[in-house]
Short mmCIF file of N, CA and C in Angstrom, two decimals:
data_model
loop_
_atom_site.label_atom_id
_atom_site.label_comp_id
_atom_site.label_asym_id
_atom_site.label_seq_id
_atom_site.Cartn_x
_atom_site.Cartn_y
_atom_site.Cartn_z
N MET A 1 258.23 137.86 71.39
CA MET A 1 258.64 139.16 71.84
C MET A 1 259.93 139.01 72.65
N LEU A 2 260.83 139.95 72.49
CA LEU A 2 262.09 139.96 73.22
C LEU A 2 262.09 141.17 74.14
N MET A 3 262.48 140.94 75.40
CA MET A 3 262.59 142.02 76.38
C MET A 3 263.98 142.00 76.98
N ILE A 4 264.61 143.16 77.05
CA ILE A 4 265.90 143.30 77.72
C ILE A 4 265.64 144.12 78.98
N ARG A 5 266.00 143.53 80.12
CA ARG A 5 265.73 144.18 81.41
C ARG A 5 267.02 144.33 82.20
N HIS A 6 267.05 145.38 83.00
CA HIS A 6 268.14 145.56 83.96
C HIS A 6 267.90 144.56 85.07
N SER A 7 268.91 143.77 85.39
CA SER A 7 268.72 142.70 86.37
C SER A 7 268.44 143.22 87.78
N ILE A 8 268.84 144.45 88.07
CA ILE A 8 268.58 145.03 89.38
C ILE A 8 267.34 145.91 89.25
N GLY A 9 266.24 145.49 89.80
CA GLY A 9 265.01 146.26 89.73
C GLY A 9 264.13 145.91 88.55
N SER A 10 264.64 145.14 87.61
CA SER A 10 263.88 144.65 86.45
C SER A 10 263.37 145.75 85.53
N ARG A 11 264.06 146.88 85.49
CA ARG A 11 263.66 147.98 84.60
C ARG A 11 263.72 147.53 83.14
N LEU A 12 262.68 147.79 82.38
CA LEU A 12 262.64 147.43 80.97
C LEU A 12 263.50 148.41 80.17
N LEU A 13 264.51 147.89 79.48
CA LEU A 13 265.41 148.71 78.68
C LEU A 13 265.02 148.70 77.20
N CYS A 14 264.46 147.58 76.75
CA CYS A 14 264.09 147.45 75.35
C CYS A 14 263.08 146.31 75.20
N GLN A 15 262.15 146.50 74.28
CA GLN A 15 261.16 145.46 73.97
C GLN A 15 260.92 145.50 72.47
N THR A 16 260.97 144.33 71.82
CA THR A 16 260.82 144.30 70.36
C THR A 16 260.32 142.94 69.88
N THR A 17 259.76 142.95 68.70
CA THR A 17 259.41 141.71 68.02
C THR A 17 260.33 141.51 66.81
N ASN A 18 261.23 142.45 66.58
CA ASN A 18 262.14 142.42 65.44
C ASN A 18 263.53 142.00 65.93
N TYR A 19 263.77 140.69 66.01
CA TYR A 19 265.03 140.17 66.53
C TYR A 19 265.28 138.78 65.96
N THR A 20 266.52 138.32 66.11
CA THR A 20 266.88 136.94 65.78
C THR A 20 267.72 136.37 66.91
N ILE A 21 267.58 135.07 67.12
CA ILE A 21 268.42 134.35 68.07
C ILE A 21 268.97 133.14 67.34
N GLU A 22 270.30 133.05 67.29
CA GLU A 22 270.96 131.96 66.60
C GLU A 22 271.94 131.27 67.53
N LYS A 23 271.95 129.95 67.51
CA LYS A 23 272.93 129.18 68.28
C LYS A 23 274.28 129.36 67.60
N GLN A 24 275.29 129.71 68.39
CA GLN A 24 276.63 129.95 67.85
C GLN A 24 277.64 129.32 68.79
N ASP A 25 278.17 128.17 68.41
CA ASP A 25 279.08 127.40 69.25
C ASP A 25 278.42 127.12 70.60
N ASP A 26 279.00 127.63 71.69
CA ASP A 26 278.45 127.36 73.02
C ASP A 26 277.66 128.55 73.58
N CYS A 27 277.16 129.41 72.68
CA CYS A 27 276.37 130.55 73.13
C CYS A 27 275.25 130.83 72.13
N TRP A 28 274.46 131.84 72.41
CA TRP A 28 273.37 132.27 71.55
C TRP A 28 273.62 133.71 71.14
N ARG A 29 273.53 133.99 69.85
CA ARG A 29 273.73 135.33 69.31
C ARG A 29 272.36 135.97 69.13
N ILE A 30 272.10 137.00 69.92
CA ILE A 30 270.83 137.72 69.90
C ILE A 30 271.07 139.05 69.20
N SER A 31 270.37 139.27 68.09
CA SER A 31 270.53 140.49 67.30
C SER A 31 269.20 141.20 67.19
N LEU A 32 269.23 142.53 67.33
CA LEU A 32 268.01 143.31 67.19
C LEU A 32 268.31 144.71 66.72
N SER A 33 267.36 145.28 65.99
CA SER A 33 267.49 146.64 65.51
C SER A 33 267.05 147.60 66.60
N VAL A 34 267.90 148.58 66.89
CA VAL A 34 267.58 149.58 67.92
C VAL A 34 268.14 150.93 67.50
N ASP A 35 267.61 151.99 68.08
CA ASP A 35 268.18 153.30 67.85
C ASP A 35 269.40 153.48 68.76
N LYS A 36 270.16 154.52 68.50
CA LYS A 36 271.41 154.76 69.23
C LYS A 36 271.16 154.95 70.73
N GLU A 37 270.10 155.68 71.07
CA GLU A 37 269.80 155.95 72.48
C GLU A 37 269.52 154.65 73.24
N THR A 38 268.73 153.75 72.65
CA THR A 38 268.44 152.46 73.29
C THR A 38 269.71 151.64 73.41
N ALA A 39 270.52 151.62 72.36
CA ALA A 39 271.77 150.87 72.40
C ALA A 39 272.68 151.37 73.52
N LEU A 40 272.80 152.67 73.67
CA LEU A 40 273.66 153.23 74.72
C LEU A 40 273.12 152.88 76.11
N THR A 41 271.82 152.88 76.27
CA THR A 41 271.23 152.49 77.56
C THR A 41 271.56 151.05 77.88
N VAL A 42 271.38 150.16 76.91
CA VAL A 42 271.70 148.74 77.12
C VAL A 42 273.19 148.57 77.40
N LEU A 43 274.04 149.25 76.64
CA LEU A 43 275.49 149.15 76.86
C LEU A 43 275.89 149.65 78.24
N ASN A 44 275.20 150.68 78.75
CA ASN A 44 275.51 151.19 80.09
C ASN A 44 275.26 150.15 81.18
N PHE A 45 274.33 149.25 80.92
CA PHE A 45 273.99 148.21 81.90
C PHE A 45 274.43 146.81 81.44
N GLN A 46 275.37 146.74 80.52
CA GLN A 46 275.72 145.46 79.91
C GLN A 46 276.16 144.37 80.90
N ASP A 47 276.64 144.74 82.05
CA ASP A 47 277.03 143.75 83.06
C ASP A 47 275.85 143.26 83.88
N GLU A 48 274.68 143.85 83.68
CA GLU A 48 273.50 143.55 84.52
C GLU A 48 272.25 143.38 83.68
N LEU A 49 272.33 142.52 82.65
CA LEU A 49 271.21 142.34 81.73
C LEU A 49 270.55 140.98 81.89
N ASN A 50 269.24 140.99 81.80
CA ASN A 50 268.46 139.77 81.65
C ASN A 50 267.69 139.92 80.34
N ILE A 51 267.75 138.90 79.51
CA ILE A 51 267.06 138.93 78.22
C ILE A 51 266.00 137.84 78.25
N PHE A 52 264.77 138.20 77.94
CA PHE A 52 263.66 137.25 77.96
C PHE A 52 263.02 137.19 76.58
N GLU A 53 262.81 135.97 76.11
CA GLU A 53 262.04 135.75 74.88
C GLU A 53 260.73 135.10 75.30
N ALA A 54 259.63 135.77 75.04
CA ALA A 54 258.31 135.26 75.41
C ALA A 54 257.63 134.68 74.18
N ARG A 55 257.24 133.43 74.30
CA ARG A 55 256.49 132.75 73.24
C ARG A 55 255.17 132.27 73.82
N GLU A 56 254.34 131.68 73.00
CA GLU A 56 253.00 131.30 73.44
C GLU A 56 253.01 130.34 74.63
N LYS A 57 253.88 129.34 74.62
CA LYS A 57 253.84 128.32 75.67
C LYS A 57 255.10 128.25 76.51
N GLU A 58 256.05 129.19 76.28
CA GLU A 58 257.26 129.18 77.09
C GLU A 58 257.92 130.55 77.12
N LYS A 59 258.72 130.75 78.15
CA LYS A 59 259.52 131.96 78.28
C LYS A 59 260.96 131.49 78.44
N THR A 60 261.86 132.10 77.69
CA THR A 60 263.27 131.73 77.75
C THR A 60 264.06 132.90 78.30
N TRP A 61 264.92 132.59 79.26
CA TRP A 61 265.78 133.61 79.89
C TRP A 61 267.19 133.39 79.39
N TYR A 62 267.78 134.44 78.86
CA TYR A 62 269.17 134.42 78.41
C TYR A 62 269.96 135.44 79.22
N TYR A 63 271.22 135.13 79.48
CA TYR A 63 272.11 136.15 80.04
C TYR A 63 273.55 135.82 79.69
N SER A 64 274.38 136.83 79.77
CA SER A 64 275.78 136.72 79.43
C SER A 64 276.63 136.89 80.68
N SER A 65 277.47 135.90 80.95
CA SER A 65 278.35 135.98 82.13
C SER A 65 279.42 137.04 81.98
N ASP A 66 279.87 137.29 80.74
CA ASP A 66 280.97 138.24 80.54
C ASP A 66 280.59 139.49 79.75
N ALA A 67 279.34 139.85 79.74
CA ALA A 67 278.88 141.11 79.15
C ALA A 67 279.36 141.29 77.72
N LYS A 68 279.04 140.34 76.87
CA LYS A 68 279.42 140.44 75.46
C LYS A 68 278.29 141.12 74.69
N VAL A 69 278.34 142.46 74.69
CA VAL A 69 277.31 143.26 74.03
C VAL A 69 278.01 144.26 73.12
N SER A 70 277.52 144.37 71.88
CA SER A 70 278.11 145.34 70.96
C SER A 70 277.01 146.02 70.15
N PHE A 71 277.33 147.20 69.63
CA PHE A 71 276.39 147.95 68.81
C PHE A 71 277.09 148.34 67.52
N LYS A 72 276.43 148.08 66.40
CA LYS A 72 276.94 148.47 65.09
C LYS A 72 276.08 149.65 64.62
N PRO A 73 276.54 150.89 64.85
CA PRO A 73 275.71 152.06 64.59
C PRO A 73 275.29 152.21 63.14
N GLU A 74 276.17 151.86 62.20
CA GLU A 74 275.82 152.02 60.79
C GLU A 74 274.66 151.10 60.38
N GLU A 75 274.53 149.97 61.07
CA GLU A 75 273.44 149.03 60.80
C GLU A 75 272.30 149.15 61.82
N LYS A 76 272.53 149.97 62.85
CA LYS A 76 271.59 150.10 63.97
C LYS A 76 271.27 148.72 64.55
N LEU A 77 272.33 147.93 64.75
CA LEU A 77 272.19 146.54 65.19
C LEU A 77 272.88 146.32 66.53
N LEU A 78 272.11 145.90 67.50
CA LEU A 78 272.63 145.54 68.82
C LEU A 78 272.81 144.02 68.83
N VAL A 79 273.98 143.56 69.27
CA VAL A 79 274.28 142.13 69.30
C VAL A 79 274.71 141.75 70.71
N ILE A 80 274.05 140.73 71.25
CA ILE A 80 274.37 140.21 72.58
C ILE A 80 274.72 138.74 72.43
N LEU A 81 275.85 138.34 72.98
CA LEU A 81 276.22 136.93 73.01
C LEU A 81 275.92 136.42 74.41
N ALA A 82 274.94 135.56 74.51
CA ALA A 82 274.52 135.01 75.81
C ALA A 82 275.07 133.60 75.95
N ASP A 83 275.65 133.31 77.09
CA ASP A 83 276.20 131.96 77.31
C ASP A 83 275.35 131.13 78.24
N ASN A 84 274.24 131.66 78.68
CA ASN A 84 273.31 130.91 79.55
C ASN A 84 271.88 131.03 79.04
N LYS A 85 271.15 129.93 79.14
CA LYS A 85 269.77 129.89 78.66
C LYS A 85 268.98 128.97 79.56
N THR A 86 267.79 129.44 79.99
CA THR A 86 266.87 128.65 80.79
C THR A 86 265.48 128.82 80.21
N VAL A 87 264.78 127.70 79.99
CA VAL A 87 263.44 127.73 79.41
C VAL A 87 262.43 127.39 80.49
N TYR A 88 261.36 128.21 80.57
CA TYR A 88 260.29 128.02 81.54
C TYR A 88 258.98 127.82 80.80
N PRO A 89 258.20 126.82 81.13
CA PRO A 89 256.87 126.68 80.51
C PRO A 89 255.91 127.74 81.06
N ILE A 90 255.01 128.20 80.19
CA ILE A 90 253.97 129.15 80.59
C ILE A 90 252.66 128.38 80.63
N GLN A 91 251.91 128.54 81.69
CA GLN A 91 250.68 127.77 81.84
C GLN A 91 249.46 128.57 81.50
#
């Protein structure tokens, strides 16, 4: 599951199981299908995002230092380029 949260107050902006994360050079390309309203909400807070991927035995935190977030409305695709990643074990 992928969760996008506002870093101030931890407000949940989006939660989905329909996403991909791909290593791309020195960053991670996170792509997910969203409606326009969700995309605009995420874009409004693009400088203050925390992205979490929750798996059975670990949680991964991604974030972008330079707010590289884009929305492709014709594809309904939100793309975030994250340059930081931290993995935490879940007990």
